[in-house]
mmCIF file of C-alpha atoms in Angstrom:
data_model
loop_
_atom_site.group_PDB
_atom_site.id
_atom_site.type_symbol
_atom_site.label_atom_id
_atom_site.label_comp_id
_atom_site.label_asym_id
_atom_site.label_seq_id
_atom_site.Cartn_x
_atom_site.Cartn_y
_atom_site.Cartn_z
ATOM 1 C CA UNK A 1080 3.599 5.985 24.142
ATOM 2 C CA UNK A 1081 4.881 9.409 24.331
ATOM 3 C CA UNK A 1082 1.612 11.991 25.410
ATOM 4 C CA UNK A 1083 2.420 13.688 22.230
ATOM 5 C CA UNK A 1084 1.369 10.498 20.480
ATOM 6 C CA UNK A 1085 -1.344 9.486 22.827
ATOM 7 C CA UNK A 1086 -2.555 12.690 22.389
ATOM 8 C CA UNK A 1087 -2.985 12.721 18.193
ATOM 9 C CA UNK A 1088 -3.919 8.953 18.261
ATOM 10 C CA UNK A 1089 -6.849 10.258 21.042
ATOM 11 C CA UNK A 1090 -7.477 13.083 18.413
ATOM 12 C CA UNK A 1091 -7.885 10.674 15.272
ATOM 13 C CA UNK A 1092 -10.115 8.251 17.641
ATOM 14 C CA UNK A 1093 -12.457 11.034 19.145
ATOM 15 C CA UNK A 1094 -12.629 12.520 15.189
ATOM 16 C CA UNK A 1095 -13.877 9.081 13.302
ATOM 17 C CA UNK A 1096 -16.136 8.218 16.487
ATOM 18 C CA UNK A 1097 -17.691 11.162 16.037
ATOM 19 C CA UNK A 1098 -18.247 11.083 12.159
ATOM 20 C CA UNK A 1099 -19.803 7.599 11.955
ATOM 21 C CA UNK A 1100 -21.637 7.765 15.030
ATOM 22 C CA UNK A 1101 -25.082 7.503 13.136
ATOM 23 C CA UNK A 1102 -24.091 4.176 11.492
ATOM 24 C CA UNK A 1103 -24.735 2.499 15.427
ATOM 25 C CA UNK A 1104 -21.428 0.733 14.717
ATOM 26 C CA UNK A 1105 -20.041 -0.882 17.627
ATOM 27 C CA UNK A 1106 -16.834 0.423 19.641
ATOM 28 C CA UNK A 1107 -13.996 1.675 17.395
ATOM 29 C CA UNK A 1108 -10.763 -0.843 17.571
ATOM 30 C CA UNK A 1109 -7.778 1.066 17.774
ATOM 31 C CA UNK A 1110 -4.310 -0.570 16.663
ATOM 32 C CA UNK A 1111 -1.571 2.241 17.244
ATOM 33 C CA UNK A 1112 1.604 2.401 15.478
ATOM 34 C CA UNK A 1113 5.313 2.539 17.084
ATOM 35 C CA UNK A 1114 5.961 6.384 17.068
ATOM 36 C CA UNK A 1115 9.440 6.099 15.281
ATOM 37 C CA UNK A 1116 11.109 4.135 12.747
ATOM 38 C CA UNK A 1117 7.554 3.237 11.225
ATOM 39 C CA UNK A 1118 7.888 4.376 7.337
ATOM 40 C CA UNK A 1119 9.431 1.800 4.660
ATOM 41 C CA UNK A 1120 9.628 4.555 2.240
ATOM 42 C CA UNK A 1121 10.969 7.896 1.909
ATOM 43 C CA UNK A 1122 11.806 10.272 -0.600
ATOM 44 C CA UNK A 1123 13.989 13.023 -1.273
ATOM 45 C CA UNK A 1124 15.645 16.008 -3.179
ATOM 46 C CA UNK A 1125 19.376 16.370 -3.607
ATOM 47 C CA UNK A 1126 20.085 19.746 -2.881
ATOM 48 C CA UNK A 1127 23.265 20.992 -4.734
ATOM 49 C CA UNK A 1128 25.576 23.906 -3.516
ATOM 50 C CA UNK A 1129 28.697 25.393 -4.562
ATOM 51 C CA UNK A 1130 30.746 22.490 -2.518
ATOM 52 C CA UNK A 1131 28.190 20.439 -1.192
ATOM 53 C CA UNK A 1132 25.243 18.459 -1.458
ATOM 54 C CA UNK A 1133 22.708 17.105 0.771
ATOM 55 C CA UNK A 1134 18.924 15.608 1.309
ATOM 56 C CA UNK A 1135 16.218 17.883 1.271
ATOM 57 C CA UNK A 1136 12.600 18.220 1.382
ATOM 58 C CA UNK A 1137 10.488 20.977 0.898
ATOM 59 C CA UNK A 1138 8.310 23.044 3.297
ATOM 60 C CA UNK A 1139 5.897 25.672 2.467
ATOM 61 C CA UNK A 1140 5.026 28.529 3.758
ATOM 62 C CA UNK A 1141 2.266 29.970 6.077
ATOM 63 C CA UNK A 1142 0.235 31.206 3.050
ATOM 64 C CA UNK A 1143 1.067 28.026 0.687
ATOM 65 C CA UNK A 1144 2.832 29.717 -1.949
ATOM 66 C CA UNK A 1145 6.401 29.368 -1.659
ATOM 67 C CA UNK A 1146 8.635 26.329 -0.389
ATOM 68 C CA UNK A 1147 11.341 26.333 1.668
ATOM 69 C CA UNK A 1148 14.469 24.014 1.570
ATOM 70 C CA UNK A 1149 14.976 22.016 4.269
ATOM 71 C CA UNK A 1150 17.823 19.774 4.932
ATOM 72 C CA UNK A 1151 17.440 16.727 6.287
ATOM 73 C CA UNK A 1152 20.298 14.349 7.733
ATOM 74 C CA UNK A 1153 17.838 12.190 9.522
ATOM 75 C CA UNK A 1154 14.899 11.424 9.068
ATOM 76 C CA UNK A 1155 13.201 9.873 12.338
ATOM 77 C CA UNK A 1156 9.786 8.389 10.760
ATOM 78 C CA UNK A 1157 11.407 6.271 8.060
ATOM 79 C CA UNK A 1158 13.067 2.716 9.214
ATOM 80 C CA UNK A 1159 16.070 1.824 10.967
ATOM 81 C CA UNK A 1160 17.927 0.730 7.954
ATOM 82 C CA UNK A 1161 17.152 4.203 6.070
ATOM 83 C CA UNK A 1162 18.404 6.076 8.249
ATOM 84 C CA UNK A 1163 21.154 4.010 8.441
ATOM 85 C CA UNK A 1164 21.865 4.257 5.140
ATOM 86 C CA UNK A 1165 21.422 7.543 3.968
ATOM 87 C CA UNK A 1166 25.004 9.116 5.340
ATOM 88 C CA UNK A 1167 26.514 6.305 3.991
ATOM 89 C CA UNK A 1168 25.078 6.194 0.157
ATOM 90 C CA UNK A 1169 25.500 10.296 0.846
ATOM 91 C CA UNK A 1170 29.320 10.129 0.877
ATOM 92 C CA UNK A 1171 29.327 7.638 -1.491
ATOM 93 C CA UNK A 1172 27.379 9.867 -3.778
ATOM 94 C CA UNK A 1173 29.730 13.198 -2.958
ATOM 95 C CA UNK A 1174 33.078 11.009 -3.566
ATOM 96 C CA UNK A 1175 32.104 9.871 -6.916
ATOM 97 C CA UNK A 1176 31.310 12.556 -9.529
ATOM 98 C CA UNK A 1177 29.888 9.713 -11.968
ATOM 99 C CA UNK A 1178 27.085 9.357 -9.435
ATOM 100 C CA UNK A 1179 26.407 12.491 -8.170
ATOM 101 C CA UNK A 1180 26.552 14.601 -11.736
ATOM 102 C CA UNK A 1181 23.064 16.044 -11.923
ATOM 103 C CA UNK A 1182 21.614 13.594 -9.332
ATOM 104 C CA UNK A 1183 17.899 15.016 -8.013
ATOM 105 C CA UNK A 1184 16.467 12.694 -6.028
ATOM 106 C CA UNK A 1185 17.036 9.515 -4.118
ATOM 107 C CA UNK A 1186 14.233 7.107 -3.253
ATOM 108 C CA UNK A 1187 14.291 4.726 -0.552
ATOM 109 C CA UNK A 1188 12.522 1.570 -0.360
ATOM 110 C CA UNK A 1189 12.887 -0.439 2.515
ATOM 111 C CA UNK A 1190 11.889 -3.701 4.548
ATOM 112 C CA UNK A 1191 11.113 -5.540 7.578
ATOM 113 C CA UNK A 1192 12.928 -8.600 5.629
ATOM 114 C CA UNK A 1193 16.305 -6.871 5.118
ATOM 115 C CA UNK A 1194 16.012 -6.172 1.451
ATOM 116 C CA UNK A 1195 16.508 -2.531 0.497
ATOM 117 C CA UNK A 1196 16.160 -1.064 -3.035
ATOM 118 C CA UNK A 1197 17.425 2.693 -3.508
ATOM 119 C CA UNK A 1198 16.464 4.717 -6.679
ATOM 120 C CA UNK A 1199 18.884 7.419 -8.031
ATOM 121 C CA UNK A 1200 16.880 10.124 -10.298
ATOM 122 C CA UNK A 1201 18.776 12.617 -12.780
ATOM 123 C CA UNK A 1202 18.603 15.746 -15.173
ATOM 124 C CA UNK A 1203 21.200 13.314 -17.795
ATOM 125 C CA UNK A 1204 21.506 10.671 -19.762
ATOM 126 C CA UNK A 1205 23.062 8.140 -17.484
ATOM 127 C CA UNK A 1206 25.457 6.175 -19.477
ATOM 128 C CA UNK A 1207 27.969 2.945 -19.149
ATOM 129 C CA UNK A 1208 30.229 4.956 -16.920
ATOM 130 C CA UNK A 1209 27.345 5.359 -14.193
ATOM 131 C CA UNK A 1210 26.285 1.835 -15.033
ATOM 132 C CA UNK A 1211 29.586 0.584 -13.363
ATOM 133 C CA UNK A 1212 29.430 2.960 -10.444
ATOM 134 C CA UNK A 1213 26.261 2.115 -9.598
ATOM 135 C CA UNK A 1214 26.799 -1.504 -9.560
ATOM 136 C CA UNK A 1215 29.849 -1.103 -7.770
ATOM 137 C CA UNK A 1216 28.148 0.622 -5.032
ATOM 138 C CA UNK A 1217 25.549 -1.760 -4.814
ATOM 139 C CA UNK A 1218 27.821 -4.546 -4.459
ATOM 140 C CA UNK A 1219 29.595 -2.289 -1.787
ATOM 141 C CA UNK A 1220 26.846 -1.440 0.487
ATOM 142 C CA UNK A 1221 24.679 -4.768 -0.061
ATOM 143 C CA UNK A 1222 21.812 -3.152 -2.107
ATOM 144 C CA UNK A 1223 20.084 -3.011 -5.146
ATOM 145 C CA UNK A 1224 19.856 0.104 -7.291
ATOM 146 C CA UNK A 1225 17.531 1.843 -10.109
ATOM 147 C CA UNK A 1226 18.621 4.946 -12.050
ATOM 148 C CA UNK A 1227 16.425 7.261 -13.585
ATOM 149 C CA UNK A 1228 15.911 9.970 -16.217
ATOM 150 C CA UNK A 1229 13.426 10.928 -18.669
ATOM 151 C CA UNK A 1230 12.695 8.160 -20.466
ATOM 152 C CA UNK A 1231 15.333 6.147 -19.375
ATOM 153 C CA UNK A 1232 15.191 3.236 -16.323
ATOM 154 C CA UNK A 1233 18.877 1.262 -15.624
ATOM 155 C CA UNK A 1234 17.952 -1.667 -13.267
ATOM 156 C CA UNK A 1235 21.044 -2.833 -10.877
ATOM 157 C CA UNK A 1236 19.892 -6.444 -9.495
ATOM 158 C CA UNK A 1237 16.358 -5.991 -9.329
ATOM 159 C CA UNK A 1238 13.559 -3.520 -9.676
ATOM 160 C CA UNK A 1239 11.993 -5.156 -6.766
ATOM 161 C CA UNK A 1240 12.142 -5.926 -2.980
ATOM 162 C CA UNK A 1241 10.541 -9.070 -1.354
ATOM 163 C CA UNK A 1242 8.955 -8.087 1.987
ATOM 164 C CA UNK A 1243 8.300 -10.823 4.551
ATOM 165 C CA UNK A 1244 5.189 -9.760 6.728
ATOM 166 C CA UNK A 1245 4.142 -12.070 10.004
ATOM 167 C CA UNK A 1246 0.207 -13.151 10.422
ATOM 168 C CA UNK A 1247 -1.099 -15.992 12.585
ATOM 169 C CA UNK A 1248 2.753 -16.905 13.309
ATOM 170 C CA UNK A 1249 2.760 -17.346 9.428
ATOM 171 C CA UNK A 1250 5.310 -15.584 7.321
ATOM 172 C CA UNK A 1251 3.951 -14.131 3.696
ATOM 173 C CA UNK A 1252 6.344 -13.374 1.166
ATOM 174 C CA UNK A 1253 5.449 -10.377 -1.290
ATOM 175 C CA UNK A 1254 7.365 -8.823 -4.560
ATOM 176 C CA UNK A 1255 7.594 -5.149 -4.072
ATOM 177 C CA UNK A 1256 7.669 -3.785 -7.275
ATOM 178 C CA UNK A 1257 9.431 0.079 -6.747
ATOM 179 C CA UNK A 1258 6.918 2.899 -8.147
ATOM 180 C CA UNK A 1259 4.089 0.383 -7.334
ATOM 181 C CA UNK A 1260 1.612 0.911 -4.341
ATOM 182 C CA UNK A 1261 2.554 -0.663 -0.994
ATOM 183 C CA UNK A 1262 1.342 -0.327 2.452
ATOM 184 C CA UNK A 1263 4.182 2.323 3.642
ATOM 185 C CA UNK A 1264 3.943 1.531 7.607
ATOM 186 C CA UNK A 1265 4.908 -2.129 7.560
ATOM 187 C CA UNK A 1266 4.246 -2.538 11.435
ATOM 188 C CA UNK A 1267 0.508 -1.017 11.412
ATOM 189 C CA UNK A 1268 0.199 -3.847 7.830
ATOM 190 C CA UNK A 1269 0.482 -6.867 9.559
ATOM 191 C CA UNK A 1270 -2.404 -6.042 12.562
ATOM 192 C CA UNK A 1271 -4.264 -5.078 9.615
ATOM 193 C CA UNK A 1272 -3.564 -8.223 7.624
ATOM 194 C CA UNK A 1273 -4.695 -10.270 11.331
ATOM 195 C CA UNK A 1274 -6.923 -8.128 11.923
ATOM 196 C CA UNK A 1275 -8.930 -8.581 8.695
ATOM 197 C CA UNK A 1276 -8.166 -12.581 8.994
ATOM 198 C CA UNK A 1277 -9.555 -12.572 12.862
ATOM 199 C CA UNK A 1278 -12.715 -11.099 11.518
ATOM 200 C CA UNK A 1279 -13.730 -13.580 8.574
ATOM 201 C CA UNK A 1280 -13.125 -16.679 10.670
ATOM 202 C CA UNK A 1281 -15.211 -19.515 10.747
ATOM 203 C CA UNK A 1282 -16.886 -21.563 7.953
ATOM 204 C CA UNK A 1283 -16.748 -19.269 4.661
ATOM 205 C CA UNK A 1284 -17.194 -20.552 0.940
ATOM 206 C CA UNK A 1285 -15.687 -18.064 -1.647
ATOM 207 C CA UNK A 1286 -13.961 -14.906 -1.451
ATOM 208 C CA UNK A 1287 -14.423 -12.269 -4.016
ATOM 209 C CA UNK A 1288 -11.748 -9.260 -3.546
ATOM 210 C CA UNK A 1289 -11.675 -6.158 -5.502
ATOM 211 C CA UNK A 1290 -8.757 -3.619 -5.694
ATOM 212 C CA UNK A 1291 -6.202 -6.361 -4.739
ATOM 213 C CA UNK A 1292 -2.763 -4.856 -5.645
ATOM 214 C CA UNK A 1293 -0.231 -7.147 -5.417
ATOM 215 C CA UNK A 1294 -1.612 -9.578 -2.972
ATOM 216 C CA UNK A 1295 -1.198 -8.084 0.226
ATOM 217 C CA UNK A 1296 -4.406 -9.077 2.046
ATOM 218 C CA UNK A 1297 -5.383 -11.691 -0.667
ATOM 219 C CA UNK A 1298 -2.367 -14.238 0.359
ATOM 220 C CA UNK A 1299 -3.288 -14.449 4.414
ATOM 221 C CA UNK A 1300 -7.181 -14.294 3.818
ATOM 222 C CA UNK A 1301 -6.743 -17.322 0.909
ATOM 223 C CA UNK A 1302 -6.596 -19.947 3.934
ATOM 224 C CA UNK A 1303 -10.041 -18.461 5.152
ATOM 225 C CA UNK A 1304 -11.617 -19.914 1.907
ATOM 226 C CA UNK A 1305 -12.381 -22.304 -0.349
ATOM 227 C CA UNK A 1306 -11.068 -20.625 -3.378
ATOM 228 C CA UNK A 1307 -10.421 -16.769 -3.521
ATOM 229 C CA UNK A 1308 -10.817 -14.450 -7.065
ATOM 230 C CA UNK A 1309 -9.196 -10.888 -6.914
ATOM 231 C CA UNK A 1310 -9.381 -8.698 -9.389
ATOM 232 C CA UNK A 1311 -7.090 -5.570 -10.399
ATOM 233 C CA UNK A 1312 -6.394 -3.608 -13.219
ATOM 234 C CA UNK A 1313 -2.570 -2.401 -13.057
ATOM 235 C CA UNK A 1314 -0.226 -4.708 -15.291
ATOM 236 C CA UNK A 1315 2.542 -4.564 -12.766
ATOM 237 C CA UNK A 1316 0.184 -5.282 -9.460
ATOM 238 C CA UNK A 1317 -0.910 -8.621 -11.080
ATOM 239 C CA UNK A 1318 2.320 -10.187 -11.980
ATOM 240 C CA UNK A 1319 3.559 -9.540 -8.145
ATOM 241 C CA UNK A 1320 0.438 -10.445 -7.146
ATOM 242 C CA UNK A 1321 0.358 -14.021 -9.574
ATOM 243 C CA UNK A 1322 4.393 -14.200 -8.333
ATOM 244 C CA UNK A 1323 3.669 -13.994 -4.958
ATOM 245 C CA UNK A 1324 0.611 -16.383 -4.982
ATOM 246 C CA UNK A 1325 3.432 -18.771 -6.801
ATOM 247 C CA UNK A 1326 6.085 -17.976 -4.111
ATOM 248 C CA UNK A 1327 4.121 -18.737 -1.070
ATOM 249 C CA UNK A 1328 2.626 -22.014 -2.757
ATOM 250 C CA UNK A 1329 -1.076 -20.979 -2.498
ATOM 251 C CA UNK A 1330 -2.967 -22.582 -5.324
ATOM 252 C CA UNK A 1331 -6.920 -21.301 -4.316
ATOM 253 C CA UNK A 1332 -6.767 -17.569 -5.900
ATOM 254 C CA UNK A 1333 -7.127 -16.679 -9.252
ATOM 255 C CA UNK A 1334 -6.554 -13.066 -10.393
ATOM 256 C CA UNK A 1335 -8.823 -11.010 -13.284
ATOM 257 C CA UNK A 1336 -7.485 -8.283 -15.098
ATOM 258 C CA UNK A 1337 -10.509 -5.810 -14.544
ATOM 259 C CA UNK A 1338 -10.988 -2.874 -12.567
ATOM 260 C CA UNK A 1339 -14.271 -3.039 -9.821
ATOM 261 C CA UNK A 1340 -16.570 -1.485 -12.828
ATOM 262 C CA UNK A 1341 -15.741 -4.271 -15.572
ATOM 263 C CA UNK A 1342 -15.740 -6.681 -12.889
ATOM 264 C CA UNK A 1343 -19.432 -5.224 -11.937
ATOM 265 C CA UNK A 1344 -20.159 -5.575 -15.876
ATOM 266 C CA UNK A 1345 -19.095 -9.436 -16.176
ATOM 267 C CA UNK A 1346 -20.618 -10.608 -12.673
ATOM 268 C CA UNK A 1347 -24.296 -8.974 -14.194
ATOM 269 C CA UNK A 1348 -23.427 -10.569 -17.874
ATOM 270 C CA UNK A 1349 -23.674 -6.928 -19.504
ATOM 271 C CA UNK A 1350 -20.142 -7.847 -20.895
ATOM 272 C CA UNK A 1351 -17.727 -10.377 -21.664
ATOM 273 C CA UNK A 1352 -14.052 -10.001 -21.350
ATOM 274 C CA UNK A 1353 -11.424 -11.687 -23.418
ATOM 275 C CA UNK A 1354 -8.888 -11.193 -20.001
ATOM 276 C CA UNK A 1355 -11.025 -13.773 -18.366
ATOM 277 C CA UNK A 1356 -11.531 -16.378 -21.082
ATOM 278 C CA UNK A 1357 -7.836 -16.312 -21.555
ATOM 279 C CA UNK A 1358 -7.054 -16.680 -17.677
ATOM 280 C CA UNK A 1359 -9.781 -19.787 -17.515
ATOM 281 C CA UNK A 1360 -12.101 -17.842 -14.743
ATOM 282 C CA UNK A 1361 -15.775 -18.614 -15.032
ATOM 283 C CA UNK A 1362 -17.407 -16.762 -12.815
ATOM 284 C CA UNK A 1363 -20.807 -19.263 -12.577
ATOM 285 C CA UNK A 1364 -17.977 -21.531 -10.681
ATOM 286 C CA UNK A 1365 -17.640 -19.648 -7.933
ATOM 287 C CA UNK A 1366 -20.219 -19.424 -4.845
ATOM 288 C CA UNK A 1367 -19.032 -16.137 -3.051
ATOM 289 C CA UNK A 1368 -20.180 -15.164 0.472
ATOM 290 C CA UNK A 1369 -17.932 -12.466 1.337
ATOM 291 C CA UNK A 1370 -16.285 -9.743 -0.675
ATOM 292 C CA UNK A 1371 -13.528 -8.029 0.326
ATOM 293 C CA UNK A 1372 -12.265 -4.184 -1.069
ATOM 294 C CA UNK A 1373 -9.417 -1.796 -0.720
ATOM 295 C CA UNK A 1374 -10.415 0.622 -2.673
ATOM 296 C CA UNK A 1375 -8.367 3.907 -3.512
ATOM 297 C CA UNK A 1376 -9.108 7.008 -1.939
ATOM 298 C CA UNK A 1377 -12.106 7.790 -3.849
ATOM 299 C CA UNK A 1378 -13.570 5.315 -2.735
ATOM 300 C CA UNK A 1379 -16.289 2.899 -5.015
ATOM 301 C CA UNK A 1380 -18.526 3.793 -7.658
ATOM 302 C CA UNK A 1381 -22.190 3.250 -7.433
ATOM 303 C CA UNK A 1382 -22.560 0.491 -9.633
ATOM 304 C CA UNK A 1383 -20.078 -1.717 -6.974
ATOM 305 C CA UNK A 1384 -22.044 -0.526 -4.722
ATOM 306 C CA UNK A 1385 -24.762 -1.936 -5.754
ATOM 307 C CA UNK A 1386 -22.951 -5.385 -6.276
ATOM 308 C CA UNK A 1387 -21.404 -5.236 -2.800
ATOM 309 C CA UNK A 1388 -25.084 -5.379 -1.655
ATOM 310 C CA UNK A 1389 -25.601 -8.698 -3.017
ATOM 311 C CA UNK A 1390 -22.897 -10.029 -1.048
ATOM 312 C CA UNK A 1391 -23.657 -11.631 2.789
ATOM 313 C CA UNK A 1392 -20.750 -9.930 3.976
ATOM 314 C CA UNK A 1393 -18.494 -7.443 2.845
ATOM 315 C CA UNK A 1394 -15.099 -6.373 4.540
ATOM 316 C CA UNK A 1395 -13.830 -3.254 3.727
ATOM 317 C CA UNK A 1396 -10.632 -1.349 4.196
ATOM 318 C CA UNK A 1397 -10.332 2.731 3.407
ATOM 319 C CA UNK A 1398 -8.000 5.045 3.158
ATOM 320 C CA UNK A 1399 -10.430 7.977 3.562
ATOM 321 C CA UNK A 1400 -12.953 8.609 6.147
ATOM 322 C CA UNK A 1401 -14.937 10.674 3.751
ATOM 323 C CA UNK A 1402 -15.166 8.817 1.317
ATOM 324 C CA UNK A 1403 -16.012 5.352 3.528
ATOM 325 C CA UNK A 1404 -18.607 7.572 5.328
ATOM 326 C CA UNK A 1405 -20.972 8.000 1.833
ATOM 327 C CA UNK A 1406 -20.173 4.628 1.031
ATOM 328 C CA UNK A 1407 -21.646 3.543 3.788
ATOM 329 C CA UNK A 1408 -25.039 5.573 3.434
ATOM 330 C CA UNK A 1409 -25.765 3.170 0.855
ATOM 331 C CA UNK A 1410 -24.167 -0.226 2.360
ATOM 332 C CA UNK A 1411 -25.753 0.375 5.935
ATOM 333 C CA UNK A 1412 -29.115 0.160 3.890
ATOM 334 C CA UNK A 1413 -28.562 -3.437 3.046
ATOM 335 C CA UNK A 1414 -26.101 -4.074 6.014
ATOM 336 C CA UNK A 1415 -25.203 -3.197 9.645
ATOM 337 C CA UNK A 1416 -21.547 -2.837 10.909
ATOM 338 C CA UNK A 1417 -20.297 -5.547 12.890
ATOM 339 C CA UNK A 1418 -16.557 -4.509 13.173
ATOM 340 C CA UNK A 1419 -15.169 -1.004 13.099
ATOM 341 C CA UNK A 1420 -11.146 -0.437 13.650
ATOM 342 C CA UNK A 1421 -8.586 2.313 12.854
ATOM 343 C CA UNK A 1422 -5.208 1.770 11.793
ATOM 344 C CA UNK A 1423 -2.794 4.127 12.573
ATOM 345 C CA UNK A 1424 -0.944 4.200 9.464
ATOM 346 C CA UNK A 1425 0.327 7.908 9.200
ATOM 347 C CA UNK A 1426 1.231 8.911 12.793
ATOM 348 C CA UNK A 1427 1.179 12.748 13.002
ATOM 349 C CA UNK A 1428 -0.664 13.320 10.242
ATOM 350 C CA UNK A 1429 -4.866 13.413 9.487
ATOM 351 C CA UNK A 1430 -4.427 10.958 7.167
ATOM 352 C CA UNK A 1431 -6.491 7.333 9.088
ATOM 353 C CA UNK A 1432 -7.087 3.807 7.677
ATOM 354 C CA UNK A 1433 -10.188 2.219 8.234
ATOM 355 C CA UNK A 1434 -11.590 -1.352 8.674
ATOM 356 C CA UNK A 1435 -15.199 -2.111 8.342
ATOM 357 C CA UNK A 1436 -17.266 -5.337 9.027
ATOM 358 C CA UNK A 1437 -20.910 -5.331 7.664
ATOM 359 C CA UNK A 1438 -23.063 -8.258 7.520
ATOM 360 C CA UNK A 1439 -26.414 -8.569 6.077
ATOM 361 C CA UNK A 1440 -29.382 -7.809 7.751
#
């Protein structure tokens, strides 16, 4: 590791020590990131002149108020295969008017599997002409393609990657659906994914998981348990999340339909919900011991808090220090903190992912 690196990781480490220092959790595990090449995604503006165009993103000044352009021919975080491709779909885009007419953005979506997916966004109607080009240029560089405009989404192959991510010398297979959340630093995913299975091992009964997007820690922590039920609320996260269940032959999870406050609502009885009846989930079948959550960055209501309580254990993954630390006023009343890890997700950047391990006391 460069002492740049070494130094921001050290930075990160010495900052959530510090915060959660009064929870008496035991000795932060650290799993660092590789430095470059670490981001599956990227985004960016086309940036038209009188004879040119190229990618750009946007910087802003000291005070915050105005942006600056800045052109970018490579882009050093993102993967390999980005950068890679983006002088290549560049002059594609600059040799074909069809394709570059009023073209604002490109999207990148990439994978450790091979697959990449690139989305094309415009200020026009794009129309059969641009349908040909586009599929022309997919066929040419091995891709798949999406075009964009306002109301308007042209699908070349597939809307969709399928990412192949490594745990326990076991290889998971997950529909990436594009505009749908996935872990961006594919590297830093799998230690989490082992991390998380390394810490529920031994004899377990039923998993509940809440916030389970399309899979991505439900498939690996399935073989953990007897049967698994993970709930989520976004239409597109549960059909990759029922198609990747499918695809990787794992017949123990069921998925719910229901955010973590409905689900809250149907474990206490206070409601019943139609989008359980009709996916044949009864919830007296299942005896859970452990729950797992991934919640988004603002982290749980009170009312799952509450139900986490009633749970032995509960592993927990966060995206925002903050917003894990007041969670965990209320769980450390119930619980103590076995496990405590960072994830270097974002390197250079505040952002940190968190893993917690509380067990009942």
């Amino acid at each position: 590791m460069s002492q740049t690196y070494q130094q921001q990781l050290q930075d990160k480490i010495e900052r959530i020590t510090r915060q959660f220092q009064e929870f008496n959790a035991p000795t932060l595990e650290v799993f660092d990131s590789p430095e470059q090449n670490f981001r599956m995604r990227a985004e960016f503006r086309i940036w038209h002149t009188e004879n040119d165009l190229f990618y750009a993103m946007f910087e802003r000044a000291d005070e915050g108020k105005n942006k600056a352009v800045v052109r970018v021919d490579t882009f050093p975080i993102a993967d390999q295969s980005i950068n890679a491709l983006m002088p290549v779909l560049l002059a594609e885009l600059k040799a074909n008017a069809v394709l570059s007419q009023r073209i604002f953005e490109v999207d990148f979506l990439a994978t450790l599997s091979g697959e990449m997916l690139v989305t094309l966004i415009y200020h026009r109607k794009l129309d059969a002409d641009w349908e040909a080009a586009a599929k022309a240029l997919a066929d040419r560089l091995n891709i798949k393609i999406m075009g964009r405009s306002r109301s308007q989404k042209v699908i070349i192959g597939d809307d969709y990657v399928v990412e192949q991510l490594q745990v326990h010398g076991r290889t998971f297979k997950y529909k990436q659906i594009e505009s749908s959340f996935t872990q961006p630093n594919a590297i830093v995913c799998q230690k989490m994914l082992t991390w998380a299975c390394d810490t529920i091992q031994g004899e377990n009964q039923d998993l509940l998981e809440l916030y389970c997007g399309n899979g991505n820690f439900t498939l690996p922590l399935s073989l953990h348990f007897n049967r698994v039920l993970a709930t989520e609320l976004a239409k597109s996260s549960v059909y990759a999340a029922q198609w990747n269940i499918a695809q990787n032959q794992i017949n123990n999870i069921q998925i719910a339909r229901l955010s973590a406050e409905e689900f809250t609502e149907a474990y206490r009885g206070e409601r019943s919900f139609r989008r359980l009846q009709e996916a044949q989930i009864e919830l007296d079948g299942y005896q859970f011991d452990t729950v797992f959550v991934d919640p988004p960055r603002a982290g749980i209501d009170d009312e799952t808090l509450k139900l986490l309580q009633g749970f032995e254990r509960i592993l927990y993954i966060s995206c925002n220090p903050d917003t894990l630390y007041d969670n965990l006023k209320t769980l450390t009343q119930t619980h103590r903190i076995s496990r405590f890890a960072l994830f270097d997700q974002f390197p250079f950047t505040h952002h940190v992912e968190s893993g917690v391990f509380l067990e009942r006391i």
